[in-house]
């Protein structure tokens, strides 16, 4: 029986010491055989997942996930304060609560409930003062969440950022401002959606049976925000250039694991409601949110590692080399 192409180089060390992943073990023939039997394809997918998990561990993704969790938690309120200030300028201060609701829509209720209450207490009232002296600090701290994602994704895609730190920080701030305007537009759509629908029904009463579907508008908008955010994060945040098609596998894996992880986390909190309170006392709410974000961050990084594994395997198949430093501002990790 012929030896498996996946195991011909098991004893050989990686050609790049800092990588420790050996994506070249994936046989080009396996990636080309569109008519391969089902078992061989399943074995290929299993090998991809194993290599991605190996990359996940070797790239210190667990430690980076904790950095992402803390950065996202600390940047969440500055971001909402910025949204409140921008919304107040346009005379729509109530949109901040809608934005917070859209962000927390997919979170387990045990976590989203207490945070939503704190968000409402902080965001009540006009915050136009943020647009004066505090705008720089607000933007800086809000952009820290994007910077933490950049660190993890650069490792996942096996690239190193060579641009100046202030340039990447400005890029992160641009993402924050753009995200604030997009979320306000989405929130405005959620607020005005029922009014627009009632106006449509006056002109087209035949659409009355679809009235129940309007209730899913909020869930649909939240899902759209998550998918678009993941796609743009993998496409634009790390160094280098990638196509939207190349990031789809990791995004799909992230969405699936997030859905499963969210249900599992909710089930745990339902069946063991006092577990965190008995351990952390008054800090239970903050710690539950932090652990939940830590789980989401780890899953997000695994999606990046899966994309990085597939891209490395395709480069091996095509015989291409990483682009030289210069136009892409990217050099391969040693």
Short mmCIF file of C-alpha atoms in Angstrom, two decimals:
data_model
loop_
_atom_site.label_atom_id
_atom_site.label_comp_id
_atom_site.label_asym_id
_atom_site.label_seq_id
_atom_site.Cartn_x
_atom_site.Cartn_y
_atom_site.Cartn_z
CA UNK A 1 0.00 0.00 0.00
CA UNK A 2 1.36 3.42 -0.94
CA UNK A 3 2.33 5.73 1.86
CA UNK A 4 0.02 8.63 2.60
CA UNK A 5 1.21 11.95 1.16
CA UNK A 6 0.46 13.53 4.52
CA UNK A 7 3.09 11.47 6.34
CA UNK A 8 6.05 11.45 3.97
CA UNK A 9 7.73 14.34 5.77
CA UNK A 10 6.70 13.62 9.37
CA UNK A 11 10.27 13.20 10.54
CA UNK A 12 11.50 16.30 8.79
CA UNK A 13 11.52 19.56 10.71
CA UNK A 14 9.89 22.71 9.43
CA UNK A 15 11.81 24.70 6.88
CA UNK A 16 10.98 27.90 8.77
CA UNK A 17 12.03 27.58 12.42
CA UNK A 18 9.73 30.28 13.70
CA UNK A 19 6.69 28.76 12.09
CA UNK A 20 6.67 25.23 13.46
CA UNK A 21 3.59 24.42 11.41
CA UNK A 22 4.83 22.66 8.26
CA UNK A 23 1.91 23.45 5.94
CA UNK A 24 3.99 21.84 3.19
CA UNK A 25 2.95 18.46 4.56
CA UNK A 26 -0.33 18.90 2.74
CA UNK A 27 0.04 17.12 -0.58
CA UNK A 28 -0.65 19.24 -3.70
CA UNK A 29 -2.41 16.25 -5.22
CA UNK A 30 -4.95 16.24 -2.41
CA UNK A 31 -5.78 19.88 -3.02
CA UNK A 32 -6.16 19.30 -6.75
CA UNK A 33 -8.20 16.12 -6.82
CA UNK A 34 -11.74 17.45 -7.10
CA UNK A 35 -13.03 13.93 -7.57
CA UNK A 36 -11.26 12.42 -4.57
CA UNK A 37 -13.29 9.94 -2.52
CA UNK A 38 -15.21 11.24 0.43
CA UNK A 39 -12.94 9.60 2.99
CA UNK A 40 -9.85 11.19 1.48
CA UNK A 41 -11.52 14.59 1.54
CA UNK A 42 -12.56 14.13 5.14
CA UNK A 43 -9.00 13.14 5.96
CA UNK A 44 -7.73 16.27 4.23
CA UNK A 45 -10.09 18.46 6.25
CA UNK A 46 -9.03 16.68 9.43
CA UNK A 47 -5.36 17.30 8.61
CA UNK A 48 -6.11 20.98 8.00
CA UNK A 49 -7.82 21.27 11.38
CA UNK A 50 -4.97 19.48 13.16
CA UNK A 51 -2.35 21.74 11.59
CA UNK A 52 -4.48 24.81 12.39
CA UNK A 53 -4.71 23.73 16.04
CA UNK A 54 -0.95 23.19 16.09
CA UNK A 55 -0.42 26.69 14.72
CA UNK A 56 -2.89 28.01 17.29
CA UNK A 57 -0.79 26.66 20.16
CA UNK A 58 2.63 27.52 18.71
CA UNK A 59 1.58 31.10 17.94
CA UNK A 60 0.64 31.70 21.60
CA UNK A 61 -2.99 32.24 20.65
CA UNK A 62 -4.23 31.51 24.18
CA UNK A 63 -2.21 34.41 25.54
CA UNK A 64 -3.23 36.69 22.68
CA UNK A 65 -6.89 35.76 23.23
CA UNK A 66 -6.66 37.06 26.80
CA UNK A 67 -5.16 40.27 25.43
CA UNK A 68 -8.05 40.56 22.96
CA UNK A 69 -10.63 39.94 25.69
CA UNK A 70 -9.26 42.60 28.01
CA UNK A 71 -8.74 45.10 25.17
CA UNK A 72 -12.26 44.61 23.82
CA UNK A 73 -13.80 44.92 27.28
CA UNK A 74 -11.88 48.10 28.10
CA UNK A 75 -12.55 49.64 24.67
CA UNK A 76 -16.26 48.77 24.62
CA UNK A 77 -17.47 51.66 26.76
CA UNK A 78 -15.20 54.31 25.16
CA UNK A 79 -16.53 53.18 21.79
CA UNK A 80 -20.14 53.55 22.92
CA UNK A 81 -19.37 56.94 24.46
CA UNK A 82 -17.96 58.00 21.09
CA UNK A 83 -21.11 56.75 19.37
CA UNK A 84 -23.24 58.68 21.86
CA UNK A 85 -21.30 61.87 21.22
CA UNK A 86 -21.59 61.49 17.46
CA UNK A 87 -25.29 60.67 17.70
CA UNK A 88 -25.89 63.71 19.93
CA UNK A 89 -24.31 65.96 17.32
CA UNK A 90 -26.85 64.74 14.78
CA UNK A 91 -29.69 65.06 17.28
CA UNK A 92 -30.27 61.32 17.65
CA UNK A 93 -28.87 60.58 21.07
CA UNK A 94 -31.14 57.56 21.64
CA UNK A 95 -29.30 55.66 18.91
CA UNK A 96 -26.50 54.84 21.35
CA UNK A 97 -28.79 52.45 23.25
CA UNK A 98 -29.79 50.85 19.95
CA UNK A 99 -26.13 50.43 18.97
CA UNK A 100 -25.38 48.78 22.31
CA UNK A 101 -28.39 46.52 21.82
CA UNK A 102 -27.18 45.48 18.37
CA UNK A 103 -23.72 44.66 19.70
CA UNK A 104 -25.10 42.66 22.64
CA UNK A 105 -27.85 40.97 20.61
CA UNK A 106 -25.86 37.77 20.04
CA UNK A 107 -24.48 37.58 23.60
CA UNK A 108 -26.01 35.22 26.18
CA UNK A 109 -28.70 37.00 28.16
CA UNK A 110 -26.92 36.26 31.45
CA UNK A 111 -23.99 38.36 30.22
CA UNK A 112 -25.73 40.93 28.05
CA UNK A 113 -28.35 41.84 30.67
CA UNK A 114 -26.07 43.32 33.36
CA UNK A 115 -23.82 44.98 30.78
CA UNK A 116 -26.81 46.54 29.00
CA UNK A 117 -27.94 48.03 32.30
CA UNK A 118 -24.53 49.57 32.92
CA UNK A 119 -24.39 50.84 29.34
CA UNK A 120 -27.76 52.55 29.71
CA UNK A 121 -26.74 54.24 32.95
CA UNK A 122 -23.51 55.52 31.41
CA UNK A 123 -24.95 56.66 28.11
CA UNK A 124 -27.99 58.53 29.43
CA UNK A 125 -27.68 62.21 28.73
CA UNK A 126 -25.74 64.11 26.13
CA UNK A 127 -22.03 63.39 25.79
CA UNK A 128 -21.02 66.18 23.41
CA UNK A 129 -18.07 66.92 25.71
CA UNK A 130 -16.37 63.83 24.31
CA UNK A 131 -16.00 65.59 20.98
CA UNK A 132 -13.81 68.28 22.55
CA UNK A 133 -10.97 67.50 24.96
CA UNK A 134 -11.59 63.80 25.45
CA UNK A 135 -11.84 62.77 21.81
CA UNK A 136 -8.18 61.78 21.48
CA UNK A 137 -8.14 59.53 24.53
CA UNK A 138 -11.53 58.05 23.66
CA UNK A 139 -10.40 57.16 20.15
CA UNK A 140 -7.08 55.82 21.39
CA UNK A 141 -8.59 53.48 23.96
CA UNK A 142 -11.41 52.43 21.63
CA UNK A 143 -8.87 51.52 18.93
CA UNK A 144 -6.95 49.24 21.31
CA UNK A 145 -9.42 46.46 20.56
CA UNK A 146 -8.52 46.64 16.86
CA UNK A 147 -4.81 46.61 17.67
CA UNK A 148 -5.20 43.43 19.73
CA UNK A 149 -6.90 41.75 16.76
CA UNK A 150 -4.03 42.87 14.53
CA UNK A 151 -1.45 41.17 16.74
CA UNK A 152 -3.28 37.84 16.67
CA UNK A 153 -4.13 37.91 12.96
CA UNK A 154 -0.58 38.81 11.93
CA UNK A 155 0.64 35.67 13.66
CA UNK A 156 -2.20 33.60 12.26
CA UNK A 157 -1.40 34.64 8.69
CA UNK A 158 2.34 34.28 9.33
CA UNK A 159 3.23 37.87 8.48
CA UNK A 160 4.98 40.64 10.35
CA UNK A 161 3.85 44.25 10.42
CA UNK A 162 6.62 46.62 9.30
CA UNK A 163 4.61 49.83 9.16
CA UNK A 164 5.14 52.45 11.84
CA UNK A 165 3.11 52.00 15.01
CA UNK A 166 1.43 55.37 14.63
CA UNK A 167 0.29 54.48 11.11
CA UNK A 168 -1.37 51.26 12.24
CA UNK A 169 -2.91 53.10 15.19
CA UNK A 170 -4.37 55.71 12.84
CA UNK A 171 -5.76 52.89 10.73
CA UNK A 172 -7.36 51.36 13.82
CA UNK A 173 -8.88 54.73 14.73
CA UNK A 174 -10.29 54.98 11.21
CA UNK A 175 -11.86 51.54 11.66
CA UNK A 176 -13.40 52.67 14.95
CA UNK A 177 -14.89 55.84 13.45
CA UNK A 178 -16.14 53.97 10.40
CA UNK A 179 -17.64 51.26 12.59
CA UNK A 180 -19.39 53.89 14.71
CA UNK A 181 -21.09 55.43 11.68
CA UNK A 182 -22.05 52.03 10.27
CA UNK A 183 -23.55 50.94 13.58
CA UNK A 184 -25.49 54.19 13.86
CA UNK A 185 -26.87 53.66 10.36
CA UNK A 186 -27.85 50.09 11.24
CA UNK A 187 -29.46 51.24 14.50
CA UNK A 188 -31.39 53.93 12.64
CA UNK A 189 -32.63 51.24 10.26
CA UNK A 190 -33.82 49.15 13.21
CA UNK A 191 -35.60 52.14 14.77
CA UNK A 192 -37.23 53.36 11.57
CA UNK A 193 -37.90 49.89 10.16
CA UNK A 194 -41.33 49.40 11.80
CA UNK A 195 -42.48 52.89 10.74
CA UNK A 196 -41.35 52.30 7.16
CA UNK A 197 -43.07 48.91 7.12
CA UNK A 198 -46.37 50.38 8.34
CA UNK A 199 -46.19 52.97 5.59
CA UNK A 200 -45.61 50.24 3.02
CA UNK A 201 -48.61 48.28 4.33
CA UNK A 202 -50.86 51.30 3.77
CA UNK A 203 -49.94 51.23 0.10
CA UNK A 204 -49.65 47.45 -0.33
CA UNK A 205 -52.01 45.69 2.13
CA UNK A 206 -51.27 42.35 0.45
CA UNK A 207 -47.94 42.26 2.33
CA UNK A 208 -49.72 41.96 5.69
CA UNK A 209 -48.94 38.20 6.04
CA UNK A 210 -45.23 39.06 6.09
CA UNK A 211 -45.67 41.33 9.11
CA UNK A 212 -44.22 38.71 11.45
CA UNK A 213 -40.97 38.69 9.50
CA UNK A 214 -40.28 42.31 10.44
CA UNK A 215 -39.67 41.14 14.00
CA UNK A 216 -36.60 39.31 12.76
CA UNK A 217 -35.13 42.55 11.43
CA UNK A 218 -33.12 43.16 14.58
CA UNK A 219 -31.64 39.65 14.57
CA UNK A 220 -30.89 39.93 10.87
CA UNK A 221 -29.11 43.26 11.32
CA UNK A 222 -27.04 41.90 14.22
CA UNK A 223 -26.07 38.86 12.13
CA UNK A 224 -25.12 41.08 9.20
CA UNK A 225 -22.93 43.21 11.46
CA UNK A 226 -21.11 40.14 12.81
CA UNK A 227 -20.49 38.60 9.37
CA UNK A 228 -19.38 41.88 7.80
CA UNK A 229 -17.15 42.67 10.77
CA UNK A 230 -15.43 39.27 10.59
CA UNK A 231 -14.88 39.52 6.84
CA UNK A 232 -13.41 43.02 7.08
CA UNK A 233 -11.27 42.11 10.09
CA UNK A 234 -9.59 39.21 8.26
CA UNK A 235 -9.31 41.21 5.05
CA UNK A 236 -8.05 44.58 6.27
CA UNK A 237 -6.69 44.41 9.82
CA UNK A 238 -3.62 42.13 9.42
CA UNK A 239 -0.67 43.04 7.23
CA UNK A 240 -0.70 42.08 3.57
CA UNK A 241 -3.51 41.50 1.14
CA UNK A 242 -6.09 38.74 1.02
CA UNK A 243 -9.17 38.14 -1.07
CA UNK A 244 -12.60 37.84 0.49
CA UNK A 245 -12.79 34.29 -0.82
CA UNK A 246 -9.61 33.31 1.01
CA UNK A 247 -11.01 34.36 4.41
CA UNK A 248 -14.40 32.66 4.06
CA UNK A 249 -13.34 29.29 5.62
CA UNK A 250 -12.10 30.91 8.82
CA UNK A 251 -15.13 33.19 9.05
CA UNK A 252 -17.52 30.24 8.66
CA UNK A 253 -15.61 28.25 11.28
CA UNK A 254 -15.67 31.23 13.64
CA UNK A 255 -19.42 31.71 13.24
CA UNK A 256 -20.11 28.02 13.84
CA UNK A 257 -17.91 27.83 16.95
CA UNK A 258 -19.26 31.14 18.27
CA UNK A 259 -22.81 29.81 17.95
CA UNK A 260 -21.89 26.56 19.66
CA UNK A 261 -19.84 28.35 22.33
CA UNK A 262 -22.64 30.81 23.03
CA UNK A 263 -25.16 28.03 23.60
CA UNK A 264 -22.70 26.09 25.75
CA UNK A 265 -21.89 29.17 27.84
CA UNK A 266 -25.58 29.97 28.32
CA UNK A 267 -26.29 26.38 29.33
CA UNK A 268 -23.48 26.46 31.89
CA UNK A 269 -24.71 29.72 33.41
CA UNK A 270 -28.29 28.39 33.54
CA UNK A 271 -27.41 25.14 35.28
CA UNK A 272 -24.66 26.55 37.52
CA UNK A 273 -25.82 30.12 38.20
CA UNK A 274 -23.81 30.56 41.38
CA UNK A 275 -20.51 29.14 40.17
CA UNK A 276 -18.89 32.47 39.30
CA UNK A 277 -20.55 34.38 42.14
CA UNK A 278 -19.12 31.99 44.72
CA UNK A 279 -15.65 32.40 43.22
CA UNK A 280 -15.48 36.08 42.27
CA UNK A 281 -18.15 37.63 44.52
CA UNK A 282 -19.06 41.13 43.44
CA UNK A 283 -16.79 40.88 40.40
CA UNK A 284 -18.77 37.95 38.98
CA UNK A 285 -20.45 39.99 36.22
CA UNK A 286 -17.18 41.46 34.98
CA UNK A 287 -15.39 38.11 35.15
CA UNK A 288 -18.16 36.30 33.28
CA UNK A 289 -18.00 38.92 30.53
CA UNK A 290 -14.20 38.67 30.44
CA UNK A 291 -14.21 34.86 30.21
CA UNK A 292 -16.88 34.99 27.52
CA UNK A 293 -14.82 37.46 25.48
CA UNK A 294 -11.75 35.30 26.07
CA UNK A 295 -13.60 32.35 24.54
CA UNK A 296 -14.73 34.45 21.57
CA UNK A 297 -11.19 35.75 21.06
CA UNK A 298 -9.70 32.26 21.05
CA UNK A 299 -12.27 31.08 18.50
CA UNK A 300 -11.62 34.15 16.35
CA UNK A 301 -7.89 33.43 16.31
CA UNK A 302 -8.51 29.79 15.42
CA UNK A 303 -10.45 30.97 12.38
CA UNK A 304 -7.43 33.02 11.37
CA UNK A 305 -5.12 30.05 11.88
CA UNK A 306 -7.37 27.92 9.66
CA UNK A 307 -7.20 30.54 6.91
CA UNK A 308 -3.43 30.76 7.33
CA UNK A 309 -3.09 26.98 7.04
CA UNK A 310 -5.15 26.85 3.84
CA UNK A 311 -3.27 29.78 2.28
CA UNK A 312 0.09 28.19 3.12
CA UNK A 313 -1.04 24.91 1.55
CA UNK A 314 -2.16 26.70 -1.61
CA UNK A 315 1.17 28.54 -1.85
CA UNK A 316 2.93 25.20 -1.58
CA UNK A 317 0.73 23.73 -4.31
CA UNK A 318 1.28 26.65 -6.69
CA UNK A 319 4.98 26.91 -5.92
CA UNK A 320 4.66 30.57 -4.99
CA UNK A 321 6.77 32.40 -2.46
CA UNK A 322 5.77 35.08 0.04
CA UNK A 323 5.87 38.58 -1.54
CA UNK A 324 9.04 40.59 -0.89
CA UNK A 325 8.90 43.50 1.56
CA UNK A 326 8.01 46.79 -0.04
CA UNK A 327 4.65 47.48 -1.64
CA UNK A 328 2.78 45.14 0.70
CA UNK A 329 4.70 46.16 3.84
CA UNK A 330 4.96 42.47 4.68
CA UNK A 331 7.86 40.13 5.28
CA UNK A 332 7.60 36.46 6.13
CA UNK A 333 8.22 35.40 9.69
CA UNK A 334 11.60 33.70 10.14
#
